[in-house]
Coordinates of C-alpha atoms and ligand atoms in Angstrom, one line a residue:
M850 CA -1.2 -5.8 2.7
E851 CA 1.1 -4.3 1.2
A852 CA 5.1 -4.9 2.5
V853 CA 7.6 -3.0 3.0
S854 CA 10.6 -3.9 0.4
F855 CA 14.1 -4.4 1.2
N856 CA 15.1 -6.8 -1.4
S857 CA 17.6 -5.0 -3.1
L858 CA 19.8 -4.2 0.3
L859 CA 19.6 -7.8 1.1
V860 CA 20.6 -8.5 -2.2
A861 CA 23.6 -5.9 -1.6
L862 CA 24.6 -7.8 0.9
N863 CA 25.4 -11.4 -1.0
K864 CA 27.2 -8.9 -3.7
P865 CA 29.5 -6.7 -1.9
A866 CA 32.1 -6.0 -4.0
R867 CA 29.7 -4.8 -6.9
R868 CA 27.0 -2.0 -6.8
A869 CA 24.1 -3.9 -6.3
S870 CA 20.7 -3.1 -7.4
R871 CA 17.9 -5.3 -8.3
K872 CA 14.3 -4.2 -9.1
H873 CA 11.3 -7.1 -8.2
D874 CA 8.2 -6.4 -9.5
R875 CA 5.2 -6.5 -9.8
C876 CA -16.0 -1.4 -23.8
S877 CA -14.9 1.6 -21.0
L878 CA -16.8 4.5 -19.5
S879 CA -15.4 8.2 -18.9
K880 CA -16.2 11.0 -17.3
K881 CA -17.6 12.4 -20.4
S882 CA -18.2 9.1 -23.0
I883 CA -19.2 6.0 -22.2
T884 CA -17.5 3.1 -24.4
C885 CA -18.3 -0.1 -25.8
C886 CA -15.6 -2.6 -27.6
Q887 CA -15.3 -5.0 -29.8
G888 CA -12.3 -7.6 -29.6
G889 CA -10.6 -8.6 -32.5
G890 CA -7.2 -10.7 -31.8
N891 CA -5.2 -9.2 -29.0
E892 CA -6.4 -5.6 -29.9
I893 CA -9.0 -4.4 -28.1
K894 CA -11.0 -2.0 -30.9
S895 CA -13.7 0.5 -28.8
T896 CA -17.0 2.1 -30.3
V897 CA -17.5 5.5 -27.8
L898 CA -21.1 6.2 -27.2
K899 CA -21.4 9.5 -25.9
E900 CA -23.4 10.1 -22.5
R901 CA -26.4 11.3 -24.6
S902 CA -26.6 7.9 -26.9
V903 CA -26.8 5.8 -23.5
S904 CA -29.7 4.2 -24.4
V905 CA -28.3 2.9 -27.1
C906 CA -25.5 1.0 -24.9
A907 CA -28.3 -0.3 -22.8
N908 CA -29.2 -2.7 -24.9
Q909 CA -26.5 -4.4 -24.3
S910 CA -21.4 -1.5 19.5
S911 CA -18.5 -2.4 19.4
A912 CA -17.8 -5.4 17.7
L913 CA -16.4 -7.3 20.6
I914 CA -15.3 -10.2 21.8
D915 CA -17.7 -11.9 24.3
T916 CA -19.1 -9.8 27.1
G917 CA -16.7 -8.1 28.6
S918 CA -13.8 -9.9 27.7
L919 CA -11.8 -6.5 25.5
V920 CA -9.6 -5.6 28.4
A921 CA -6.0 -7.1 28.3
S922 CA -6.9 -10.1 28.0
P923 CA -10.0 -11.8 26.0
N924 CA -12.8 -13.8 27.4
G925 CA -10.4 -13.0 30.4
K926 CA -8.1 -15.3 28.7
S927 CA -4.4 -15.2 27.3
Q928 CA -3.5 -16.1 23.8
E929 CA -2.0 -19.2 25.3
E930 CA -5.2 -20.5 26.8
I931 CA -7.2 -20.1 23.6
C932 CA -7.2 -23.8 23.5
V933 CA -8.6 -25.9 21.4
K934 CA -11.8 -27.0 23.0
D935 CA -12.8 -23.3 23.2
L936 CA -12.3 -23.5 19.3
V937 CA -14.5 -26.1 18.2
P938 CA -15.7 -25.3 15.0
Y939 CA -19.0 -24.2 14.2
A940 CA -21.0 -26.9 13.5
G941 CA -23.9 -25.0 12.0
H942 CA -27.7 -23.9 12.8
S943 CA -30.6 -26.2 12.3
H944 CA -32.6 -25.6 8.9
S945 CA -35.1 -27.4 7.3
L946 CA -34.7 -30.1 4.7
V947 CA -35.9 -28.3 2.0
E948 CA -34.1 -25.1 2.6
M949 CA -30.3 -27.4 2.7
D950 CA -31.7 -28.5 -0.7
D951 CA -32.3 -26.0 -2.2
G952 CA -29.5 -23.8 -0.9
I953 CA -28.6 -19.9 -1.4
G954 CA -29.9 -20.0 -5.2
I955 CA -26.4 -18.8 -5.7
V956 CA -26.2 -19.4 -9.4
R957 CA -29.7 -18.3 -10.3
F958 CA -29.5 -15.0 -8.3
F959 CA -26.3 -13.5 -10.3
R960 CA -28.2 -14.5 -13.7
G961 CA -28.9 -11.3 -15.5
K962 CA -27.7 -9.3 -12.3
R963 CA -25.4 -6.6 -12.9
F964 CA -22.3 -5.5 -10.7
F965 CA -20.5 -2.2 -10.3
I966 CA -16.8 -3.1 -8.7
T967 CA -13.7 -1.0 -8.0
G968 CA -10.6 -2.4 -7.4
A969 CA -10.6 -4.9 -10.2
T970 CA -7.2 -4.2 -11.0
G971 CA -5.8 -5.1 -8.1
F972 CA -5.4 -8.8 -6.6
L973 CA -8.8 -9.7 -4.7
A974 CA -11.3 -8.3 -7.3
K975 CA -9.5 -9.8 -10.3
V976 CA -10.0 -13.4 -8.3
L977 CA -13.5 -12.3 -8.1
V978 CA -14.5 -11.0 -11.5
E979 CA -12.9 -14.2 -13.1
K980 CA -15.2 -16.3 -10.7
I981 CA -17.9 -14.7 -12.0
L982 CA -17.3 -15.1 -15.4
R983 CA -16.5 -18.3 -15.1
T984 CA -19.3 -19.9 -13.4
I985 CA -22.1 -17.7 -14.1
P986 CA -21.5 -16.7 -17.6
D987 CA -25.0 -15.6 -17.8
V988 CA -24.3 -12.6 -15.5
G989 CA -25.3 -9.2 -16.4
K990 CA -23.1 -6.2 -17.1
I991 CA -20.5 -5.8 -15.0
F992 CA -18.6 -2.0 -14.6
L993 CA -15.1 -2.0 -13.5
L994 CA -14.0 1.6 -11.9
M995 CA -10.5 2.0 -12.1
K996 CA -8.2 5.2 -12.2
A997 CA -7.0 5.6 -15.6
K998 CA -6.1 8.9 -17.4
D999 CA -8.3 8.4 -20.1
K1000 CA -10.7 6.0 -21.5
E1001 CA -7.9 4.8 -24.2
A1002 CA -5.9 4.3 -20.6
A1003 CA -8.6 2.0 -19.2
M1004 CA -8.9 0.1 -22.6
A1005 CA -5.5 -0.8 -22.0
R1006 CA -5.5 -1.7 -18.6
L1007 CA -8.8 -3.6 -19.0
S1008 CA -6.9 -5.5 -21.7
S1009 CA -3.3 -6.1 -20.3
E1010 CA -4.6 -6.4 -16.2
I1011 CA -7.3 -8.3 -16.6
I1012 CA -8.4 -9.8 -20.1
Y1013 CA -4.7 -11.0 -20.2
S1014 CA -4.0 -11.6 -17.2
E1015 CA -2.8 -15.3 -16.5
L1016 CA -5.5 -15.8 -13.8
F1017 CA -7.9 -15.8 -16.9
K1018 CA -6.3 -18.7 -18.6
S1019 CA -8.9 -21.4 -18.2
L1020 CA -11.4 -19.0 -19.0
R1021 CA -9.3 -18.7 -22.2
Q1022 CA -9.1 -22.2 -23.2
T1023 CA -12.6 -22.5 -22.4
R1024 CA -14.2 -19.9 -24.5
G1025 CA -11.4 -20.3 -27.2
K1026 CA -12.0 -17.8 -30.0
S1027 CA -15.0 -16.1 -28.5
Y1028 CA -13.1 -14.9 -25.5
E1029 CA -12.5 -11.9 -26.1
A1030 CA -15.6 -10.8 -27.5
F1031 CA -17.1 -12.8 -24.5
M1032 CA -14.7 -10.5 -22.0
M1033 CA -16.0 -7.3 -24.2
S1034 CA -19.5 -7.7 -24.0
K1035 CA -19.4 -8.2 -20.3
L1036 CA -16.7 -5.9 -18.7
I1037 CA -17.3 -1.8 -18.9
P1038 CA -14.1 0.1 -17.8
V1039 CA -15.1 3.3 -16.2
V1040 CA -12.8 5.9 -15.7
G1041 CA -13.2 7.1 -11.9
D1042 CA -11.5 7.5 -8.3
V1043 CA -12.8 6.3 -5.2
S1044 CA -11.6 9.3 -3.6
E1045 CA -13.2 12.3 -5.6
S1046 CA -17.1 12.9 -4.8
N1047 CA -19.4 11.4 -7.6
L1048 CA -16.2 8.9 -8.1
G1049 CA -14.9 11.5 -10.5
L1050 CA -17.5 10.6 -12.8
G1051 CA -20.3 13.3 -14.7
D1052 CA -23.7 13.8 -13.0
E1053 CA -25.5 12.2 -16.4
L1054 CA -22.8 9.3 -16.2
V1055 CA -23.5 8.2 -12.4
D1056 CA -27.6 8.5 -13.3
F1057 CA -26.8 6.2 -16.4
I1058 CA -25.1 3.7 -14.3
A1059 CA -26.6 3.7 -11.2
N1060 CA -30.2 3.0 -13.0
E1061 CA -28.2 -0.5 -14.4
V1062 CA -26.5 -1.7 -11.3
D1063 CA -28.2 -4.3 -8.9
I1064 CA -24.8 -4.9 -6.8
I1065 CA -22.0 -3.1 -5.3
V1066 CA -18.6 -4.4 -4.4
N1067 CA -16.0 -1.7 -3.0
S1068 CA -12.9 -3.7 -3.2
A1069 CA -11.1 -0.4 -3.7
A1070 CA -8.2 0.4 -0.8
N1071 CA -5.1 1.8 -0.3
T1072 CA -3.2 -1.5 1.4
K1073 CA 0.0 0.2 2.6
F1074 CA 0.1 -0.5 6.6
D1075 CA 2.0 3.1 6.9
E1076 CA 0.3 4.8 4.2
R1077 CA 0.3 9.1 4.4
Y1078 CA -2.7 9.5 6.6
D1079 CA -4.6 12.4 3.7
I1080 CA -4.0 9.0 1.1
A1081 CA -5.5 6.5 3.0
I1082 CA -8.1 8.5 4.6
N1083 CA -9.1 9.7 1.0
V1084 CA -9.3 5.6 -0.3
N1085 CA -10.2 3.8 2.5
T1086 CA -12.6 6.2 4.2
K1087 CA -14.0 8.8 2.0
G1088 CA -14.2 6.3 -0.9
P1089 CA -16.5 4.0 0.8
Y1090 CA -18.8 7.6 1.6
H1091 CA -18.7 7.9 -1.8
L1092 CA -19.7 4.8 -2.8
M1093 CA -22.7 4.5 -0.3
T1094 CA -23.5 8.2 -1.9
F1095 CA -23.2 6.2 -5.3
A1096 CA -25.6 3.2 -4.2
K1097 CA -27.8 5.8 -2.8
R1098 CA -28.7 6.8 -6.5
C1099 CA -28.8 3.1 -7.8
S1100 CA -32.8 2.7 -8.1
Q1101 CA -32.4 -1.0 -8.7
L1102 CA -30.1 -2.2 -5.7
K1103 CA -30.0 -5.3 -4.2
V1104 CA -26.5 -5.3 -1.7
F1105 CA -23.8 -3.1 -1.4
L1106 CA -20.3 -5.3 -0.5
Q1107 CA -17.8 -3.6 0.8
V1108 CA -14.4 -5.6 1.5
S1109 CA -12.8 -4.7 4.8
T1110 CA -10.3 -6.6 6.6
A1111 CA -11.0 -8.3 9.8
Y1112 CA -7.7 -5.9 11.0
V1113 CA -10.3 -3.3 11.8
N1114 CA -10.7 -5.0 14.8
G1115 CA -7.5 -3.4 16.2
Q1116 CA -5.7 -4.3 19.1
R1117 CA -8.8 -6.1 20.3
Q1118 CA -7.9 -9.5 22.1
G1119 CA -9.2 -12.7 22.5
K1120 CA -12.0 -13.9 20.5
I1121 CA -13.2 -11.2 18.5
M1122 CA -17.3 -11.4 17.1
E1123 CA -18.5 -10.5 14.2
K1124 CA -20.2 -6.9 15.1
P1125 CA -20.4 -3.9 13.1
F1126 CA -18.6 -1.0 13.7
C1127 CA -20.8 2.1 15.0
M1128 CA -19.8 5.7 14.5
G1129 CA -17.4 6.8 16.5
D1130 CA -16.3 3.5 18.4
S1131 CA -13.0 3.5 19.3
I1132 CA -10.9 0.8 20.3
V1133 CA -9.1 2.3 23.6
R1134 CA -12.4 3.3 24.6
E1135 CA -13.7 -0.3 24.5
S1136 CA -10.7 -1.4 26.7
Y1137 CA -12.6 -0.1 29.7
S1138 CA -15.2 -2.2 31.7
A1139 CA -16.8 1.1 33.3
E1140 CA -17.4 4.7 31.9
P1141 CA -14.0 5.1 30.3
P1142 CA -11.9 8.4 31.7
T1143 CA -12.4 11.9 30.3
S1144 CA -9.0 12.5 29.4
L1145 CA -9.6 9.7 26.7
P1146 CA -9.7 10.7 23.2
Q1147 CA -13.5 10.5 21.4
L1148 CA -13.0 9.7 17.9
D1149 CA -14.9 12.1 15.0
V1150 CA -14.5 11.0 11.9
E1151 CA -15.4 14.0 10.2
S1152 CA -12.5 15.8 12.3
E1153 CA -10.2 13.3 11.3
I1154 CA -10.7 13.8 7.1
H1155 CA -10.4 17.7 8.2
L1156 CA -7.2 16.9 10.1
A1157 CA -5.8 15.0 7.7
L1158 CA -6.5 17.4 4.8
E1159 CA -5.5 20.9 7.2
S1160 CA -2.4 18.9 8.4
K1161 CA -1.4 18.6 4.7
K1162 CA -2.3 22.1 3.8
A1163 CA -0.1 23.4 6.8
L1164 CA 3.0 21.6 6.1
E1165 CA 6.2 22.3 3.5
D1166 CA 6.0 20.2 0.8
H1167 CA 9.3 18.4 1.5
A1168 CA 8.1 17.5 4.9
V1169 CA 4.5 15.8 3.7
P1170 CA 5.3 12.3 3.0
Q1171 CA 7.2 11.5 6.2
K1172 CA 5.0 14.0 8.5
M1173 CA 2.0 12.4 7.1
K1174 CA 2.8 9.1 7.5
E1175 CA 4.0 9.9 11.1
L1176 CA 0.4 11.6 11.6
G1177 CA -1.6 8.4 10.6
L1178 CA 0.6 6.2 12.5
N1179 CA -0.1 8.2 15.5
R1180 CA -3.6 8.7 15.0
A1181 CA -4.4 5.2 14.9
K1182 CA -2.4 4.2 18.2
K1183 CA -4.4 7.2 19.7
F1184 CA -7.5 5.3 19.0
G1185 CA -6.5 1.7 19.9
W1186 CA -5.4 0.5 16.1
Q1187 CA -2.1 -0.5 14.8
D1188 CA -1.5 1.1 11.5
T1189 CA -3.1 3.7 9.4
Y1190 CA -4.6 1.0 6.9
V1191 CA -6.6 -1.0 9.3
F1192 CA -7.7 2.5 10.9
T1193 CA -8.8 4.2 7.8
K1194 CA -10.9 1.2 6.7
A1195 CA -12.3 0.9 10.0
M1196 CA -13.6 4.6 9.4
G1197 CA -14.8 3.7 6.1
E1198 CA -16.6 0.8 8.2
M1199 CA -18.3 3.5 10.5
L1200 CA -19.3 6.2 7.5
I1201 CA -21.3 2.9 6.1
D1202 CA -23.1 2.0 8.8
D1203 CA -23.9 5.4 9.2
M1204 CA -25.4 6.5 6.0
R1205 CA -26.7 3.3 4.7
G1206 CA -30.2 4.1 5.5
E1207 CA -32.5 1.2 3.8
V1208 CA -29.4 -0.3 1.5
P1209 CA -29.0 -3.6 2.5
V1210 CA -25.0 -3.9 3.4
V1211 CA -22.8 -6.7 3.6
I1212 CA -19.4 -6.2 4.8
I1213 CA -17.0 -9.0 4.7
R1214 CA -13.8 -9.2 7.0
P1215 CA -10.9 -11.4 5.0
S1216 CA -7.9 -12.0 7.2
V1217 CA -4.7 -11.9 5.1
I1218 CA -5.6 -13.5 1.9
E1219 CA -2.7 -15.2 0.1
S1220 CA -3.1 -17.5 -2.9
T1221 CA -5.6 -19.4 -4.1
T1222 CA -6.2 -23.0 -3.1
K1223 CA -8.1 -24.4 -6.3
E1224 CA -9.4 -21.9 -8.7
P1225 CA -9.2 -21.1 -11.0
F1226 CA -5.9 -22.8 -10.2
P1227 CA -4.3 -23.4 -7.0
G1228 CA -1.3 -20.3 -6.5
W1229 CA -2.6 -17.6 -7.9
M1230 CA -1.0 -15.0 -6.6
E1231 CA -0.3 -11.1 -7.1
G1232 CA 1.9 -9.0 -5.2
N1233 CA 4.1 -9.7 -2.6
R1234 CA 2.3 -9.1 1.0
M1235 CA 2.6 -9.8 5.0
M1236 CA 4.4 -13.1 5.0
D1237 CA 5.5 -13.2 1.5
P1238 CA 8.8 -10.8 1.5
I1239 CA 9.8 -12.7 4.4
I1240 CA 9.2 -16.4 3.0
L1241 CA 10.8 -14.8 -0.3
N1242 CA 14.0 -13.6 1.7
Y1243 CA 14.5 -16.5 3.4
G1244 CA 14.5 -19.1 0.3
K1245 CA 17.0 -16.8 -1.2
G1246 CA 19.3 -17.0 2.0
Q1247 CA 19.0 -13.3 2.8
L1248 CA 16.5 -13.3 5.8
T1249 CA 16.8 -16.5 7.9
G1250 CA 15.4 -15.0 11.2
F1251 CA 12.4 -12.9 12.0
L1252 CA 10.7 -10.9 15.2
V1253 CA 7.8 -13.0 15.6
D1254 CA 5.8 -14.6 18.5
P1255 CA 6.3 -18.7 17.6
N1256 CA 2.9 -19.4 19.0
G1257 CA 0.9 -16.8 18.0
V1258 CA -1.2 -17.6 15.3
I1259 CA -0.7 -15.9 11.3
D1260 CA -4.6 -15.5 10.3
V1261 CA -4.6 -16.6 6.4
V1262 CA -7.4 -17.3 4.4
P1263 CA -6.7 -18.5 0.5
A1264 CA -8.5 -15.6 -2.0
D1265 CA -10.5 -18.4 -4.0
M1266 CA -12.4 -19.3 -0.3
V1267 CA -12.4 -15.4 0.3
V1268 CA -14.4 -14.6 -3.2
N1269 CA -16.8 -17.8 -2.8
A1270 CA -17.8 -16.5 0.3
T1271 CA -18.2 -13.1 -1.3
L1272 CA -21.0 -14.3 -3.4
A1273 CA -22.0 -16.4 -1.7
A1274 CA -22.9 -13.3 1.0
I1275 CA -24.2 -11.4 -1.6
A1276 CA -26.8 -13.7 -3.5
R1277 CA -28.1 -14.5 -0.1
H1278 CA -28.8 -10.8 1.0
G1279 CA -29.3 -10.0 -2.4
M1280 CA -32.2 -12.2 -2.5
A1281 CA -33.5 -10.8 0.4
G1282 CA -33.1 -7.3 -0.2
K1283 CA -33.7 -6.4 3.5
S1284 CA -32.3 -3.5 4.8
G1285 CA -29.5 -4.0 7.1
I1286 CA -25.8 -4.8 7.8
N1287 CA -24.2 -8.1 8.3
I1288 CA -20.4 -8.9 8.9
Y1289 CA -19.1 -12.0 7.4
Q1290 CA -15.3 -12.5 9.2
I1291 CA -13.5 -14.8 6.8
A1292 CA -10.6 -16.0 8.8
S1293 CA -9.0 -19.3 9.9
S1294 CA -7.5 -18.5 13.4
I1295 CA -10.3 -19.9 15.4
V1296 CA -11.8 -23.1 13.7
N1297 CA -8.1 -24.0 11.6
P1298 CA -4.9 -21.7 13.5
L1299 CA -1.6 -21.6 11.3
V1300 CA 0.5 -21.2 14.2
F1301 CA 4.0 -19.2 13.2
Q1302 CA 6.6 -22.0 14.7
D1303 CA 4.4 -24.2 12.3
L1304 CA 4.5 -21.8 9.2
A1305 CA 8.2 -21.6 9.7
R1306 CA 9.3 -25.3 9.7
L1307 CA 6.8 -25.5 6.6
V1308 CA 8.8 -23.0 4.7
Y1309 CA 11.9 -25.0 5.6
Q1310 CA 10.8 -28.2 4.1
H1311 CA 9.9 -26.0 0.8
Y1312 CA 13.4 -24.7 0.5
N1313 CA 15.0 -27.4 1.4
T1314 CA 13.4 -30.0 -0.9
S1315 CA 13.1 -27.1 -3.4
P1316 CA 16.0 -24.5 -3.3
C1317 CA 16.6 -21.4 -5.2
F1318 CA 19.5 -21.4 -7.3
D1319 CA 22.0 -19.0 -7.1
S1320 CA 23.5 -16.2 -10.0
K1321 CA 26.0 -19.5 -11.2
G1322 CA 23.4 -21.4 -10.5
R1323 CA 24.3 -23.6 -7.3
P1324 CA 20.9 -24.3 -4.9
I1325 CA 20.8 -21.7 -2.1
P1326 CA 21.3 -24.1 1.1
V1327 CA 18.9 -22.3 3.4
P1328 CA 19.1 -23.4 7.5
S1329 CA 15.9 -23.6 10.1
M1330 CA 14.1 -20.1 10.5
K1331 CA 14.9 -18.6 13.7
L1332 CA 12.3 -17.1 15.7
F1333 CA 13.2 -13.9 17.9
T1334 CA 10.5 -12.6 20.6
S1335 CA 12.4 -9.4 21.3
M1336 CA 13.9 -6.7 19.0
D1337 CA 17.5 -6.7 20.6
E1338 CA 18.3 -10.5 20.2
F1339 CA 16.8 -9.9 16.8
S1340 CA 18.9 -7.0 15.7
A1341 CA 21.9 -8.6 17.1
Y1342 CA 21.3 -11.6 15.2
L1343 CA 20.9 -9.6 12.0
R1344 CA 23.9 -8.0 12.4
G1345 CA 26.1 -10.8 13.0
D1346 CA 24.0 -12.5 10.2
A1347 CA 24.6 -9.4 7.4
S1348 CA 28.2 -9.0 8.3
Q1349 CA 28.7 -13.0 7.9
R1350 CA 27.5 -12.7 4.2
S1351 CA 28.7 -9.6 3.1
G1352 CA 32.6 -10.9 4.0
L1353 CA 32.8 -8.4 6.6
R1354 CA 33.8 -10.4 9.0
A1355 CA 36.8 -11.9 7.5
I1356 CA 38.1 -8.6 6.6
T1357 CA 40.6 -7.3 9.1
S1358 CA 41.6 -3.8 7.9
D1359 CA 39.8 -0.7 7.8
T1360 CA 39.9 -0.4 3.4
K1361 CA 37.4 1.2 1.7
L1362 CA 35.7 -2.0 0.8
S1363 CA 35.4 -2.5 4.8
R1364 CA 33.2 0.8 4.9
K1365 CA 31.1 0.5 2.2
L1366 CA 30.4 -3.3 3.6
E1367 CA 29.9 -1.9 7.0
M1368 CA 27.3 1.0 5.9
L1369 CA 25.6 -1.7 3.6
C1370 CA 24.9 -4.1 6.7
R1371 CA 24.0 -1.2 8.6
R1372 CA 21.4 -0.1 6.5
S1373 CA 20.3 -3.5 5.8
V1374 CA 19.5 -4.2 9.7
E1375 CA 17.9 -0.9 9.4
Q1376 CA 15.3 -2.2 6.8
A1377 CA 14.7 -5.7 8.7
K1378 CA 14.4 -4.1 11.8
K1379 CA 12.0 -1.1 10.5
L1380 CA 9.8 -4.1 8.5
A1381 CA 9.5 -5.9 11.7
N1382 CA 8.5 -2.8 13.8
I1383 CA 5.3 -2.4 11.3
Y1384 CA 4.8 -5.8 11.4
E1385 CA 5.0 -6.5 15.3
P1386 CA 2.0 -5.8 15.8
Y1387 CA 0.4 -8.7 13.3
T1388 CA 3.4 -10.8 14.6
F1389 CA 2.1 -10.7 18.0
Y1390 CA -1.5 -10.4 17.7
R1391 CA -3.2 -11.4 20.2
G1392 CA -6.8 -11.5 18.9
R1393 CA -9.0 -14.6 17.1
F1394 CA -11.6 -13.6 14.7
D1395 CA -15.1 -15.9 15.3
N1396 CA -16.4 -16.4 12.0
S1397 CA -19.7 -17.8 12.7
N1398 CA -21.6 -15.9 10.8
T1399 CA -19.2 -16.9 7.5
E1400 CA -19.9 -20.7 9.0
R1401 CA -23.7 -19.9 9.0
L1402 CA -23.4 -19.1 5.7
M1403 CA -21.7 -21.9 4.5
A1404 CA -24.4 -24.5 6.4
R1405 CA -27.2 -22.7 4.0
M1406 CA -25.4 -23.8 1.0
S1407 CA -26.7 -26.6 -1.0
D1408 CA -24.1 -29.6 -1.5
E1409 CA -23.7 -28.1 -4.8
E1410 CA -23.1 -24.7 -3.8
K1411 CA -20.5 -25.8 -1.6
R1412 CA -19.1 -28.0 -3.8
R1413 CA -18.8 -24.7 -6.6
F1414 CA -18.6 -22.1 -3.9
G1415 CA -17.4 -23.5 -1.0
F1416 CA -15.0 -22.0 1.8
D1417 CA -14.3 -24.0 4.3
V1418 CA -11.2 -22.7 6.2
G1419 CA -11.0 -25.5 8.5
S1420 CA -10.4 -28.2 5.7
I1421 CA -7.9 -26.8 5.2
D1422 CA -4.2 -28.7 5.2
W1423 CA -1.9 -26.2 5.9
K1424 CA 1.2 -28.3 5.1
D1425 CA -0.1 -28.9 1.7
Y1426 CA -1.1 -25.7 1.1
I1427 CA 2.1 -23.7 2.3
I1428 CA 4.9 -26.4 0.8
N1429 CA 2.5 -27.4 -2.3
I1430 CA 0.4 -24.5 -3.4
H1431 CA 1.6 -20.9 -1.9
I1432 CA 5.2 -20.8 -1.8
P1433 CA 5.3 -22.9 -5.4
G1434 CA 2.6 -20.2 -6.7
L1435 CA 4.4 -17.2 -5.3
R1436 CA 7.5 -18.0 -7.1
W1437 CA 6.2 -18.6 -10.5
H1438 CA 3.6 -15.8 -10.1
V1439 CA 5.4 -12.9 -8.0
M1440 CA 9.1 -13.9 -8.5
K1441 CA 8.8 -15.1 -12.5
E1442 CA 11.2 -17.9 -11.3
R1443 CA 10.9 -20.6 -14.2
R1444 CA 13.2 -23.2 -12.8
T1445 CA 11.3 -26.1 -11.9
F1446 CA 10.4 -26.6 -8.5
S1447 CA 8.4 -29.3 -6.8
Ligands
LIG1749 N1 -4.5 -8.5 0.4 C1 -4.7 -8.5 1.8 O1 -4.3 -9.6 2.3 C2 -6.4 -8.6 2.2 C3 -6.7 -8.8 3.5 C4 -8.2 -8.0 4.1 C5 -8.7 -7.1 3.0 N2 -8.0 -7.2 2.1 C6 -9.0 -6.2 1.7 O2 -9.3 -6.7 0.1 C7 -9.5 -5.8 -0.9 C8 -9.1 -5.7 -1.8 O3 -7.2 -5.6 -1.7 P1 -6.3 -6.3 -2.7 O4 -5.4 -6.9 -2.0 O5 -6.9 -6.6 -3.9 O6 -5.3 -4.9 -3.0 P2 -4.7 -4.3 -3.8 O7 -4.0 -5.5 -5.1 O8 -3.6 -3.5 -3.4 O9 -5.9 -3.5 -5.1 C9 -6.3 -2.5 -4.8 C10 -7.0 -1.8 -5.7 O10 -7.7 -0.7 -6.0 C11 -7.9 0.2 -6.6 N3 -7.6 1.4 -6.2 C12 -7.0 2.1 -4.9 N4 -7.1 3.3 -4.7 C13 -8.1 3.7 -5.6 C14 -9.0 4.9 -6.1 N5 -8.7 5.8 -5.2 N6 -10.0 4.9 -6.8 C15 -10.2 3.5 -7.5 N7 -9.5 2.6 -7.2 C16 -8.7 2.8 -6.6 C17 -6.3 -0.1 -6.9 O11 -6.1 0.3 -8.6 P3 -4.9 0.3 -9.3 O12 -4.5 -0.5 -10.1 O13 -5.0 1.6 -10.4 O14 -4.1 0.9 -8.1 C18 -6.7 -1.7 -7.3 O15 -7.4 -2.0 -8.1 C19 -9.1 -4.0 -0.1 O16 -10.6 -3.2 0.2 C20 -8.2 -4.4 1.0 O17 -8.5 -3.5 2.4 C21 -6.9 -7.4 1.7

């Protein structure tokens, strides 16, 4: 999930007298042709095979809670009442010894299997691709659908964002000189777009890939909480529709996996079970134990798609961005979801369920995905999302408090565990080959809850011992993080803090400088409040994600599989993860800090 950035404003406040601006960053198939590639040094050479030469290329009910607990308090309990005894980790189901020894057969299943993966230039699917290639080298070809203007651009993306990404360094070391040839023999970029019908591919190309593919993984998404409604619907709702339409043309398909999010559960509360959505489910309606009043709106996914499209057409160009953002948030809230992102993802799940027919479907619902805990190395992270902007700005002394329920739980899972669970689920259901829909919530809030005030303490501990440095090389001291439960108190605190840091407080006369500083302070406070508003549904979230299916999946694995593909979120030591793995990973891989820190 993406965060709203207000770094530049905060930086500006710390450098009051100067104009401050700082940016923080971060063989292909095209519509008409099929390209295979051979490596050589860092340059990737490709040969293009037209569509006609494809044969040459071939050689190579509501998800709730325990009964009736959907009303304001889950299982009849408030957040505070969900106590430890209610949240005992699942102990596993009984399997015969023979089954346990065999495990799922993950590596065996994937041998020679061909994937079609979307979203591989993004954070999560990249970790998935790396894990597959490193641990199952005899996997078949992996088609990677990516947006690009042409096949050369796709090839360039494959090279810079995947093959030469730091994430792949251990595979690069292991393979040595044959690394690029190995990668080229496996990865086939496909120029396309999930929001377009036929995924933006020509019919002949679709037919070719459809005959090849065993497994589809749809990880492409627009993860901005407050994205324009039309854009979010196109990727998160129509995307799964187009992928499922494609899946139905795949003659060899063993399983279709959709990467969703645990937060598709919207404003549900309490213990939230791993249940699929049916077409038209709405969270608002679920909160009525009896028949909901007729005045409550009925969710109709097709009408929502139509509404997004037509509303955009009716707007003047200049009004589109703002109005379409507002429309998304309004529609989401109307039906019981907190924002456009999770609402459009939930509608994507509904379409998949509605269309799947005989296709075996797996939906994984991770909570907040953060840096890898072990593989390929601890602390890999890409992008600055969810809790990370707050952590990073705190470390720089620019945001020393936040609006959050101190006793609430932030549900975090490391990316490598999500990937391992994904592979285990694909192998299990791909092997079974049965039609059906299987939901896996990959989440920690029940088995190993991380409480906000503990997180704040751990973040303080990290920066207290490993501070950031200012432009003059001096360590930046951090106070313990202040947590506020009301927006009024938070705003007052922000105003005081901003004027102190900018030096405004020390200025007594009404000068040009003081007016400029005042304006900067006001803008910085507004940005921080905006961030707090967008995050509020998450920092005061009242649900905990049941993960019994995920635990049962793990119980099916052999000891060897657990060692190689484990995802025991209950075993995470949050103190070690936050202090020694996640924040150092963020500082190194995302912020590109190059000073040594522990
Ligand atoms: N990150 C989290 O905390 C989190 C938590 C729970 C669930 N998830 C889910 O996990 C999945 C992966 O998330 P992520 O964090 O890896 O997201 P990400 O880093 O933002 O990556 C999104 C990927 O989707 C691709 N994409 C976007 N629009 C597309 C389109 N129209 N056609 C084709 N590809 C498109 C992007 O391509 P470009 O590079 O071209 O933009 C990128 O590769 C998503 O489904 C998300 O909902 C994420």
